[in-house]
Coordinates of C-alpha atoms (C1' of nucleotides) in Angstrom, one line a residue:
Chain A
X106 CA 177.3 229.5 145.5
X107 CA 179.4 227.4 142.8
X108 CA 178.5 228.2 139.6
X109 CA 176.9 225.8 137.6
X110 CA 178.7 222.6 136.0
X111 CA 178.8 222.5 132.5
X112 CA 182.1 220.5 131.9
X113 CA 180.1 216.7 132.0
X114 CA 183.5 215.1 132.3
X115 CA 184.5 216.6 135.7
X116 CA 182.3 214.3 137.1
X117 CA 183.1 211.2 135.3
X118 CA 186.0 209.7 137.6
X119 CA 188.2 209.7 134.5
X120 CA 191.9 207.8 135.3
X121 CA 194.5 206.3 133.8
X122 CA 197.2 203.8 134.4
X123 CA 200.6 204.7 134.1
X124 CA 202.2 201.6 134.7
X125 CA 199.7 199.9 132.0
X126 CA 200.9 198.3 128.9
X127 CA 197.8 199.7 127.1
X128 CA 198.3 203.3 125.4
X129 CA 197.2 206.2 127.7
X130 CA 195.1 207.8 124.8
X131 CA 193.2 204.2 124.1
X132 CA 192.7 203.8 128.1
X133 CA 191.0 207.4 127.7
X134 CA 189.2 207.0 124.2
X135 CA 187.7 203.8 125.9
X136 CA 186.4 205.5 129.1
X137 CA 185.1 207.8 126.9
X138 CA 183.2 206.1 124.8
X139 CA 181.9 203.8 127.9
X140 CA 180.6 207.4 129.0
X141 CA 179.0 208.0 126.1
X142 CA 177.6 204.1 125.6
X143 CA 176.5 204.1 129.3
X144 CA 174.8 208.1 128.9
X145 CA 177.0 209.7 131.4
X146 CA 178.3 211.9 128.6
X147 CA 174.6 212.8 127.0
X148 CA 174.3 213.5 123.1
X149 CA 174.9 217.3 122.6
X150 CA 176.9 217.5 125.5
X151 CA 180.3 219.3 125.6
X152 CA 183.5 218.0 126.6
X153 CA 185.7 219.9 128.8
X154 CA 188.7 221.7 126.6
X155 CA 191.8 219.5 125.7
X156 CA 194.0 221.9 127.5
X157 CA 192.3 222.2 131.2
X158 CA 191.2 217.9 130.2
X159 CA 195.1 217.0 130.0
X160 CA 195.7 219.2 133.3
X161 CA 193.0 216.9 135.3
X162 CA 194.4 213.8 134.0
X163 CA 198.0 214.1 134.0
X164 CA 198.5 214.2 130.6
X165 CA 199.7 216.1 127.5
X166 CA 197.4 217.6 125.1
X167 CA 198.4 215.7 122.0
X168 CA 197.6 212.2 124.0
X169 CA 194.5 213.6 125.0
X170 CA 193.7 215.0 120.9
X171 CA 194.9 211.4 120.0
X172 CA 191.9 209.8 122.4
X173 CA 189.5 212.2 121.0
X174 CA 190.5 212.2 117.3
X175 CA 189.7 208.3 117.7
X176 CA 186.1 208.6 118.6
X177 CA 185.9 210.8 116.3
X178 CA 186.9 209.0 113.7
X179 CA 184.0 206.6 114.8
X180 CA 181.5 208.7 114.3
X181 CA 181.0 209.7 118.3
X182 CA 182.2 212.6 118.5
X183 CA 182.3 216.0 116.7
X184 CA 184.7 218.9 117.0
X185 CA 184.3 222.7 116.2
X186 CA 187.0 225.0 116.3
X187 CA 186.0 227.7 118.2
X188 CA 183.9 225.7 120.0
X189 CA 184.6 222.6 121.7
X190 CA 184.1 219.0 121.1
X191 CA 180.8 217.5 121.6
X192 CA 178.6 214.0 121.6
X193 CA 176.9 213.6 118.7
X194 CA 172.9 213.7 118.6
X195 CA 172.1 210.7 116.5
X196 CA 172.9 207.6 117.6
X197 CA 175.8 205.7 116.1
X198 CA 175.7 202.3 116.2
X199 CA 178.5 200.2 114.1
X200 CA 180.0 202.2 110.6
X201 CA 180.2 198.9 109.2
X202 CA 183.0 196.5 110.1
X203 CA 183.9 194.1 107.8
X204 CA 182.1 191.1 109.8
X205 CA 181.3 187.9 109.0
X206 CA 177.3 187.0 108.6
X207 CA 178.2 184.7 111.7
X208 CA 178.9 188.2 113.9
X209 CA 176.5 189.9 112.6
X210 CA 173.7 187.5 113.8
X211 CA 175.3 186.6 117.0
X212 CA 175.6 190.7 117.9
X213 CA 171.7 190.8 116.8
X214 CA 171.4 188.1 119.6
X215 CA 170.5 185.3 117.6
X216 CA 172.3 181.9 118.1
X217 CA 173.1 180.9 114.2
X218 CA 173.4 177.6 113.6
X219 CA 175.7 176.4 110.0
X220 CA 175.8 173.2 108.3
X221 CA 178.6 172.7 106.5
X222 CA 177.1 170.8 102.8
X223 CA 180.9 170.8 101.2
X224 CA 184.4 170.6 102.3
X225 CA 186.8 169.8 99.7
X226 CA 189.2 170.9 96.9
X227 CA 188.2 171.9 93.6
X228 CA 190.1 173.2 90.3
X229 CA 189.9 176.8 90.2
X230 CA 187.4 178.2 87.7
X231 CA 187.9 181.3 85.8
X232 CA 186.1 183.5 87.9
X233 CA 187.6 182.5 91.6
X234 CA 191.5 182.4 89.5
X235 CA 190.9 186.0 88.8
X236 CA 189.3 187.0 92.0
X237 CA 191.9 185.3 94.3
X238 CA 194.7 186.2 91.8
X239 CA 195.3 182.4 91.4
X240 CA 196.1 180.0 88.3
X241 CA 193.4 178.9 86.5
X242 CA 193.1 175.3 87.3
X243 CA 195.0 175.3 90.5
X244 CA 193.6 174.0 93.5
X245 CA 191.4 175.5 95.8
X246 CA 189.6 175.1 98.9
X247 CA 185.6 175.2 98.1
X248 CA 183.4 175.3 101.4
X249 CA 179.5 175.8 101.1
X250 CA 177.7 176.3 104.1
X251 CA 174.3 177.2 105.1
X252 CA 173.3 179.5 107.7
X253 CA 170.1 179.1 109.8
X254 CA 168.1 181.1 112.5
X255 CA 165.5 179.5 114.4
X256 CA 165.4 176.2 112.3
X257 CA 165.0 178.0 109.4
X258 CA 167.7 178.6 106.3
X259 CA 168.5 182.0 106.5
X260 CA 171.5 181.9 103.8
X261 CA 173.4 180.3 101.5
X262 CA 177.4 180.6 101.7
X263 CA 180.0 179.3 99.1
X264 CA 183.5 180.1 99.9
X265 CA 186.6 179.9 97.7
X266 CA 190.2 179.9 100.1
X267 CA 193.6 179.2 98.3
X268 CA 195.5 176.6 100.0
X269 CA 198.1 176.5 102.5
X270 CA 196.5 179.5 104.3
X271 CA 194.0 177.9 106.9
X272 CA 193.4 174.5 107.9
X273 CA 190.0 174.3 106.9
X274 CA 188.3 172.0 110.1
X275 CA 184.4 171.0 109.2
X276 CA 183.7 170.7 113.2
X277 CA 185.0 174.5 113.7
X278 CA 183.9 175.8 110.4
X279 CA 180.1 174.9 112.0
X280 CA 181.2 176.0 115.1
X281 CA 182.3 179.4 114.5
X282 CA 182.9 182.0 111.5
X283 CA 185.4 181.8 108.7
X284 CA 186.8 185.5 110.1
X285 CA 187.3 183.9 113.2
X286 CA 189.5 181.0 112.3
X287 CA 191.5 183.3 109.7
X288 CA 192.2 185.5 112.8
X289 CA 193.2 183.2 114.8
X290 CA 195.3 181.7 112.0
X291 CA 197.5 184.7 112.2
X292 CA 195.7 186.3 109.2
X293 CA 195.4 189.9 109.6
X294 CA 192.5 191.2 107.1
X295 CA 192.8 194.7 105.9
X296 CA 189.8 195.1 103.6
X297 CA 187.2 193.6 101.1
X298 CA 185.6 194.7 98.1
X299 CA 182.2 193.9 98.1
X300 CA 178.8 193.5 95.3
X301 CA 174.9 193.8 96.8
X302 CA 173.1 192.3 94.4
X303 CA 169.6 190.6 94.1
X304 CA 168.2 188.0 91.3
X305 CA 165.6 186.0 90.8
X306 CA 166.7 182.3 92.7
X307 CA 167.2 179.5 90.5
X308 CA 165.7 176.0 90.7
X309 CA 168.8 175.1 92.8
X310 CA 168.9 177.9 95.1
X311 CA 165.1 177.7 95.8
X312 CA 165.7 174.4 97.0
X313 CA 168.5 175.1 99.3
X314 CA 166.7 178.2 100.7
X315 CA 163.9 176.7 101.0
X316 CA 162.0 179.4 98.8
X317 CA 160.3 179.1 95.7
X318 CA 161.8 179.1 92.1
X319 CA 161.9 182.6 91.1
X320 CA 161.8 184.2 94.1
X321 CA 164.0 187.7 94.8
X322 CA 167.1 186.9 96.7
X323 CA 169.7 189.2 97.8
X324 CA 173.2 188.0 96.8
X325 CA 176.7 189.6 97.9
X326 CA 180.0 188.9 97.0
X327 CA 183.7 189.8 98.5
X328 CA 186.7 188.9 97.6
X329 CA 189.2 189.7 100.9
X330 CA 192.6 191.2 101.5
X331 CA 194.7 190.6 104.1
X332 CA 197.3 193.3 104.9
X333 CA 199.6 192.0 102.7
X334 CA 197.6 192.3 99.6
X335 CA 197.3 188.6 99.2
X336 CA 193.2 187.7 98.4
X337 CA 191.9 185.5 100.9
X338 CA 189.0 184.6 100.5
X339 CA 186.3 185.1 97.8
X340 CA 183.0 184.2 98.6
X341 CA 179.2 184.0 96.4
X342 CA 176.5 184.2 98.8
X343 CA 172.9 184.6 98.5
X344 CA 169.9 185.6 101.6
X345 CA 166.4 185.1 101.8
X346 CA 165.2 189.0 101.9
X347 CA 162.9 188.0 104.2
X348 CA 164.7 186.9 106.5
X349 CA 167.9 189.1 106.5
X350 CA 168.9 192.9 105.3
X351 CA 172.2 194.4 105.3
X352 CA 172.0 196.8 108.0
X353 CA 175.1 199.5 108.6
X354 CA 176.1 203.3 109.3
X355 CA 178.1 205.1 107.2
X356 CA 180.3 207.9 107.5
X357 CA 180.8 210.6 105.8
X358 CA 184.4 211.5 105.3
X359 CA 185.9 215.6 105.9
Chain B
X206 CA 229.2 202.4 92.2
X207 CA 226.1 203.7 94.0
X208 CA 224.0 201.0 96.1
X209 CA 220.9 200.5 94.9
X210 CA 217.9 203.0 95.7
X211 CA 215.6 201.3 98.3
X212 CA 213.2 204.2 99.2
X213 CA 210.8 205.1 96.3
X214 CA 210.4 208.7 97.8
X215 CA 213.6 210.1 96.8
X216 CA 213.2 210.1 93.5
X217 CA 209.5 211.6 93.9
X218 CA 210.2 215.4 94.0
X219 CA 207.8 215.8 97.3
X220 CA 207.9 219.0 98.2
X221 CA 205.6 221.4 100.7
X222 CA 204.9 224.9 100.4
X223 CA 204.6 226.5 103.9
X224 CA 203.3 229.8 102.1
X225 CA 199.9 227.7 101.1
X226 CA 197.4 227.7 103.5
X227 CA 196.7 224.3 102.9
X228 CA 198.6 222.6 105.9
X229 CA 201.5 220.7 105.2
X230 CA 200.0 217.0 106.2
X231 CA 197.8 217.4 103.9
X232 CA 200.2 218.5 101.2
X233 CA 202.2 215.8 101.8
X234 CA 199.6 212.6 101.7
X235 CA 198.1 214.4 98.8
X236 CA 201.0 213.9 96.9
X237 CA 202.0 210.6 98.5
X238 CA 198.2 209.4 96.9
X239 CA 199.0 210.7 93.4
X240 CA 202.1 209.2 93.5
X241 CA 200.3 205.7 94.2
X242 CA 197.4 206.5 92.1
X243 CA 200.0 207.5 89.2
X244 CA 201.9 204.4 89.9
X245 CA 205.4 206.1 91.1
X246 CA 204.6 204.2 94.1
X247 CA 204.5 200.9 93.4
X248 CA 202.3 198.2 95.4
X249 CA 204.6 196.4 98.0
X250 CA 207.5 198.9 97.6
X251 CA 208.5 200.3 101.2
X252 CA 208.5 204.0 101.7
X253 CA 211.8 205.1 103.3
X254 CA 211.6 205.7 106.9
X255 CA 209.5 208.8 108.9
X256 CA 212.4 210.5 109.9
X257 CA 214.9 210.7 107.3
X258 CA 211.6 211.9 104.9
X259 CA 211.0 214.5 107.3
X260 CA 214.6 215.9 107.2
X261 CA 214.3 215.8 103.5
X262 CA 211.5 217.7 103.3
X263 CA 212.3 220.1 106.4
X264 CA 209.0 218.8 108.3
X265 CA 209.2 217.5 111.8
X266 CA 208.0 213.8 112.4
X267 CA 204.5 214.3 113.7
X268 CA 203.7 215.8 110.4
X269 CA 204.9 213.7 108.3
X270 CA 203.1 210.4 110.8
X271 CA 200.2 212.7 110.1
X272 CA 200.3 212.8 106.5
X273 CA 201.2 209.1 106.5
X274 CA 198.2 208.1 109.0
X275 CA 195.8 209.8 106.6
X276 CA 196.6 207.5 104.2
X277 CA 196.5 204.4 106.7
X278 CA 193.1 205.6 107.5
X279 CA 192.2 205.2 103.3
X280 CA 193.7 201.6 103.3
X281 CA 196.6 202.9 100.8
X282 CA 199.2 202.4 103.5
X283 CA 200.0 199.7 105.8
X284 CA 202.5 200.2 108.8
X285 CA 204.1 197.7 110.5
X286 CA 206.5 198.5 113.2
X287 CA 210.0 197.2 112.7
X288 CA 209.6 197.1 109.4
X289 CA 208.5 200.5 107.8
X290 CA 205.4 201.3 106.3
X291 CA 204.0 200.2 102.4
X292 CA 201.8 200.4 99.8
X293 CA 198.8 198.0 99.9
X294 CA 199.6 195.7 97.1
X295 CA 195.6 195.3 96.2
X296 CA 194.1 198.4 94.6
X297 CA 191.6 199.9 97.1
X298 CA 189.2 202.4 95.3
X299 CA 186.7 203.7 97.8
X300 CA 186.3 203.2 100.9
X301 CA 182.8 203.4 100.6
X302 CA 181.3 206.7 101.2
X303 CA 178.2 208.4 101.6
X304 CA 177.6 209.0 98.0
X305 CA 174.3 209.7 96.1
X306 CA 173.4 207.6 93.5
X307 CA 174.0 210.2 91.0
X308 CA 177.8 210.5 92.1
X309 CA 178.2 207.1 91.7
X310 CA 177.1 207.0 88.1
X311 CA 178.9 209.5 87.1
X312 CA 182.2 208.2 88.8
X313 CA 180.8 205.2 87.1
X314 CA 181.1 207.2 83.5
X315 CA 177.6 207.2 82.9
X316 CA 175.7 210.7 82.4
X317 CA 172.9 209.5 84.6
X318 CA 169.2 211.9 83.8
X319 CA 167.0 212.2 86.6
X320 CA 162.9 213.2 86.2
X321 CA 161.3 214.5 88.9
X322 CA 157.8 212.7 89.5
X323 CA 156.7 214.4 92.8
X324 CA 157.9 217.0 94.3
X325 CA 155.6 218.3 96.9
X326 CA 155.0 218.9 100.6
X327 CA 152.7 215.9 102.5
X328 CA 152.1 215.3 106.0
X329 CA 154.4 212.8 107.8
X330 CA 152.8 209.2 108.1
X331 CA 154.2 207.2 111.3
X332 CA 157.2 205.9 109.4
X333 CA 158.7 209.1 108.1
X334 CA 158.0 210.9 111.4
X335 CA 159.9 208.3 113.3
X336 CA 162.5 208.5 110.5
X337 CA 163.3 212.4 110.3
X338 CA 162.2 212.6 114.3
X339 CA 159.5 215.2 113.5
X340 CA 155.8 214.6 114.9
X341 CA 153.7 213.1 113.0
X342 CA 151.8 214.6 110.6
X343 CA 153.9 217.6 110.0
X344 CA 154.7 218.7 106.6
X345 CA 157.5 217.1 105.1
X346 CA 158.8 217.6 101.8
X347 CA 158.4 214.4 99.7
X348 CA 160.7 213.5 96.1
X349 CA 160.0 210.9 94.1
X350 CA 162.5 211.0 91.7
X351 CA 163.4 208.3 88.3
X352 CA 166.9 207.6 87.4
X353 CA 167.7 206.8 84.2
X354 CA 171.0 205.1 82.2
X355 CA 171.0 205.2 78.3
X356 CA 167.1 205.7 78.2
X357 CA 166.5 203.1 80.5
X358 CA 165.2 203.0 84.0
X359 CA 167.4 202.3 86.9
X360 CA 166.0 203.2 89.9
X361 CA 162.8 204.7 91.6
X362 CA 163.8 207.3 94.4
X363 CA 161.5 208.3 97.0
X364 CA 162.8 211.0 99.3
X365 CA 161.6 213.1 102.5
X366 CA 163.4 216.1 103.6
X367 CA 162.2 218.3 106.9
X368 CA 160.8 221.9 106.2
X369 CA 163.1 224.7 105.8
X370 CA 166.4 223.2 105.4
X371 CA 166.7 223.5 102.0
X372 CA 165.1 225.2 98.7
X373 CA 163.6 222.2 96.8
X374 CA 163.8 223.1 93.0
X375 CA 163.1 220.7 90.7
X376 CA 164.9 221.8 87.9
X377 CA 168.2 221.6 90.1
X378 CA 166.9 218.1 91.4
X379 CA 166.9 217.3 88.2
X380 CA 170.8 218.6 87.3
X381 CA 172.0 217.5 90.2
X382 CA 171.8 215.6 92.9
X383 CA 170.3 215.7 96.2
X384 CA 173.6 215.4 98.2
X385 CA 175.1 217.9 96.8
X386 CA 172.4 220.8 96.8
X387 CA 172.7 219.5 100.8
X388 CA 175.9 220.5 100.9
X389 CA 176.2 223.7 99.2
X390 CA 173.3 224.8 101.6
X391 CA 175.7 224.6 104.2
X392 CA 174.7 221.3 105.3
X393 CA 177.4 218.7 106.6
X394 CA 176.6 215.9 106.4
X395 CA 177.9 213.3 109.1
X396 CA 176.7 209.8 108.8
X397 CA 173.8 207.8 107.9
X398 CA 171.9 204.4 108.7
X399 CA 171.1 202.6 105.2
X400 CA 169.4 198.9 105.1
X401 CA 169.8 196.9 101.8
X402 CA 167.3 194.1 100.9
X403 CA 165.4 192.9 98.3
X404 CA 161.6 192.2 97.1
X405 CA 159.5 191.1 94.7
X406 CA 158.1 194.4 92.3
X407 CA 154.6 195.3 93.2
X408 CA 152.5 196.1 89.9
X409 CA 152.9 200.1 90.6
X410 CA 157.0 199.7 91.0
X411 CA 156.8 197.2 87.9
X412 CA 155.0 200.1 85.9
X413 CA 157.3 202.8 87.2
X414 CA 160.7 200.6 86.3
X415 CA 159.6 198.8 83.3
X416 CA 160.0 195.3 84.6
X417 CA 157.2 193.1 84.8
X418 CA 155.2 192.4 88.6
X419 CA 157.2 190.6 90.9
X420 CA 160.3 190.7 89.6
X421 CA 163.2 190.9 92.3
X422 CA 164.1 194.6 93.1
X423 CA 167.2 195.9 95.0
X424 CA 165.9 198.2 97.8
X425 CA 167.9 200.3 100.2
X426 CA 166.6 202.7 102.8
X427 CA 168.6 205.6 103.8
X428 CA 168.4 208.2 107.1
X429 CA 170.8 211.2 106.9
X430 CA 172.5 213.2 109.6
X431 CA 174.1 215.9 109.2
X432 CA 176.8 216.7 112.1
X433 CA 174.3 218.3 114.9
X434 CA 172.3 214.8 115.0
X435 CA 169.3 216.0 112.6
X436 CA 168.1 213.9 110.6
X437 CA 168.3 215.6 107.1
X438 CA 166.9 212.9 104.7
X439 CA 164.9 209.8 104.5
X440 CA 164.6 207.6 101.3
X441 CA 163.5 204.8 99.8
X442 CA 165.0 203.3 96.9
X443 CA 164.1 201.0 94.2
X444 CA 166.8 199.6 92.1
X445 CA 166.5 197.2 89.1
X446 CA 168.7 194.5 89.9
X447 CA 169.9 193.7 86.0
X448 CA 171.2 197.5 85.7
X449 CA 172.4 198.4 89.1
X450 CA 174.0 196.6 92.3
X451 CA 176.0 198.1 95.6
X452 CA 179.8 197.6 94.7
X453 CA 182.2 199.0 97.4
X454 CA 185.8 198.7 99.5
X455 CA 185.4 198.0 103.0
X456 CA 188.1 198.5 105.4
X457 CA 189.1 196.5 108.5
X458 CA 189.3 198.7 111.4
X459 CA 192.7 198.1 113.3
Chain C
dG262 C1' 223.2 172.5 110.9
dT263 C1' 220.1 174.3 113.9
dA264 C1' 218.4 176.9 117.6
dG265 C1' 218.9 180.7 120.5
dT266 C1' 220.7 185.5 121.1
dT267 C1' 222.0 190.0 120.1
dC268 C1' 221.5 194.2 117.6
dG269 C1' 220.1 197.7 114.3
dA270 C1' 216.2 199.6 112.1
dT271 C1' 211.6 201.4 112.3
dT272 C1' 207.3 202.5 114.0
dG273 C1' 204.5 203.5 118.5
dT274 C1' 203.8 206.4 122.3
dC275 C1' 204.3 210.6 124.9
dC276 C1' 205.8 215.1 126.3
dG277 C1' 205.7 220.5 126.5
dG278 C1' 205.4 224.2 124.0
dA279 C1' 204.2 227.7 120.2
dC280 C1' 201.4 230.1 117.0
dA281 C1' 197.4 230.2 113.7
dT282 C1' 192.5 230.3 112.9
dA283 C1' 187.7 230.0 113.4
dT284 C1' 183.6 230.7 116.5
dG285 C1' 180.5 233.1 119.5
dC286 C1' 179.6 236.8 122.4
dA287 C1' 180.0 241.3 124.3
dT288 C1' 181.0 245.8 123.2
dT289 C1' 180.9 249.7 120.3
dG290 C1' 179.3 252.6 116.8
dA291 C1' 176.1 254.6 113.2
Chain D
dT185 C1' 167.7 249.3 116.5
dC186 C1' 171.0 247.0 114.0
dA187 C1' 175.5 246.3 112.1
dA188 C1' 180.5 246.3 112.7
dT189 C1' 184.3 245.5 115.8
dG190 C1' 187.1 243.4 119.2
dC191 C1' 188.1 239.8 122.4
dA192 C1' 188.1 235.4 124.9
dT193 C1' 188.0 230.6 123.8
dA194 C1' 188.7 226.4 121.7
dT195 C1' 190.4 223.6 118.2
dG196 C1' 194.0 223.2 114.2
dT197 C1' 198.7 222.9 113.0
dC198 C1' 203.5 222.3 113.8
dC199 C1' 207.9 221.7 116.1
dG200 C1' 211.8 218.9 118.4
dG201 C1' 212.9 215.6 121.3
dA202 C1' 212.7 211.2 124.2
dC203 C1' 212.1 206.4 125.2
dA204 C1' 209.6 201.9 124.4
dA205 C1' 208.2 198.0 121.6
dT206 C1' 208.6 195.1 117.8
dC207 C1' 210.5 193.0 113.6
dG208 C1' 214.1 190.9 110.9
dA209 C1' 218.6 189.6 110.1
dA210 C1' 223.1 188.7 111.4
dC211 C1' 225.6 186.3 114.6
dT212 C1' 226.8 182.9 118.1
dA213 C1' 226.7 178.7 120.6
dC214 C1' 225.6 174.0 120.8

DNA sequence: GTAGTTCGATTGTCCGGACATATGCATTGA
DNA sequence: TCAATGCATATGTCCGGACAATCGAACTAC
């Protein structure tokens, strides 16, 4: 009689392509994590040992350690010396990306609409100079846009860009996110520093939000880095609490 | 005459003690962070390349790409093939990490004071059982806690912790935080899922924060798990908006 | 003068091995 | 019965090398 299976991945048809551009250790961290996303590989559940898991597949131990130290790094996986490497128990959803408001609602299902309200060129106040690490007075791009689920205005957006970076298209700006067309622009963002807040609204920003003077609204702010240090993009943006939360997992750091 | 020096690192005195238990990675991108922290490294200025600074040093390459990913994975470092690798011109301070309120105020400067209100054990209602994935109407441990800044209130902290994982004394709740009496019970901690919002004050959260009813508060709602998938800690958190808001770095992942 | 090409430099990926160290369990001993 | 010991196991760290992919700049050809 065979003794019982207690290496989950045996059974998981796991394969890679040699004559693939894409990195053997990504093709495996993805399969992987499909496994784990799909509930082949169950929370709890131990992974086979590097070693004899580099045997099946062909590999070397240190690709294989590269696959694994990826998830986790996301939060999937855990590993104990002496032990193994296992799935872990609560479920990890997203450890906070830096995504626009646009993902975030169209992951959450929703179909966001925006109406771009401005789309011009302003002289740089003091506080968008010193976020975007501009002259005072120079110009910038200024973009407000509001966001809205279901008919209704979920958000508020005002966006400061310096010029030259993006050509900054009204028809695509309401067609898609601001991350999206920087991307695409050949913009490669490397982090954001960001500021939860919440006020009271003003007489303006009741109006726009279709709330009523006074009433709480969550604000955020980011200014964004692309990899070469340059800020691009600082944005002022306030929610209706009742119609959107920030929601995100963290993780802890060893 | 000598050509000019290129590679910041030279002049550095990096140097490894393989006697130290401490492994050498981690020697290394220690001292690779002080030197940006302390400004030897310069934002922008190119680190000379992986394998003549592992010769220097006497490391192989794979250490010293380990020591250098480390820092990647802060957001200090920025590699791009061809090229070399550099320090992040923007100043990246954290990451964001699963800090408790207390830590950040005292990163902040502030000598934050903390009275316990409750500290007790209830039954779970529907909510916190879901939360901490106990059945409901078990007994839970239940916190409420008041932070205070110069006098003043900050924030209203309600927290749940399951039986037995920790010994709840409220004179160390109140010199301490809760985070870290988690972790030197031998609890690590591994992610969490937080949602941020806002509200208008009810007339008890008015009293309790000494703002008047209906005022907009900052709210954030935390579960913790620790690295076996338990949840560890719920809470609920009322912050006054004027004296407290969510600052953090958020990194792009590659 | 400008566009295309070549080439050196640097990181990205991968290999195979070696030893250290922590964990959990079985064995041994008081 | 219970505690200390030893052992198998798995990850953690480190090495030295090899080739590929990409970037930027110098060079060449038109």
């Amino acid at each position: 009689m065979p003794k019982p299976e207690v290496d989950p991945t045996v059974s998981l048809e796991l394969s890679v392509d040699r004559s693939s551009p894409v990195p053997l250790y990504f093709q495996l961290s993805q399969q992987l994590e499909a496994a784990i996303e799909h509930g082949a590989l169950t929370p709890g559940s131990l992974l086979g040992n590097e070693i004899e898991l580099a045997a099946r597949l062909g590999l070397s131990r240190p690709t294989v350690r590269q696959a694994i130290q990826s998830l986790v790094d996301k939060g999937l996986l855990v590993r104990r010396r002496g032990v193994g490497t296992q799935v872990v128990h609560s479920q990890v959803k997203r450890p906070l990306e830096l995504s626009s408001l646009y993902d975030d609602l169209e992951a959450a299902g929703q179909r966001p609409a925006t109406k771009v309200l401005v789309n011009t060129v302003v002289a740089a106040t003091a506080e968008v100079a010193a976020a975007l690490n501009v002259a005072e007075g120079s110009d910038v791009h200024r973009v407000e846009r509001l966001r809205l689920a279901h008919g209704e205005p979920m958000a508020y957006l005002c966006n400061f860009i310096p010029p030259g970076l993006l050509d900054l298209d009204t028809e695509q700006l309401e067609a898609t996110g601001l991350y999206r067309m920087m991307r695409s622009a050949g913009i490669t963002l490397h982090s954001a520093r960001q500021t939860i807040g919440a006020r009271a609204a003003t007489a303006a920003e009741a109006e726009r939000l279709a709330e009523p003077e006074g009433a709480p609204l969550l604000t955020m702010q980011r200014v964004t880095f692309d990899d070469t240090g340059r800020a691009v993009e600082y944005g002022t943006h306030t929610y209706r609490p009742s119609r959107y939360s920030f929601e995100f997992q963290l993780l802890v750091r060893p």
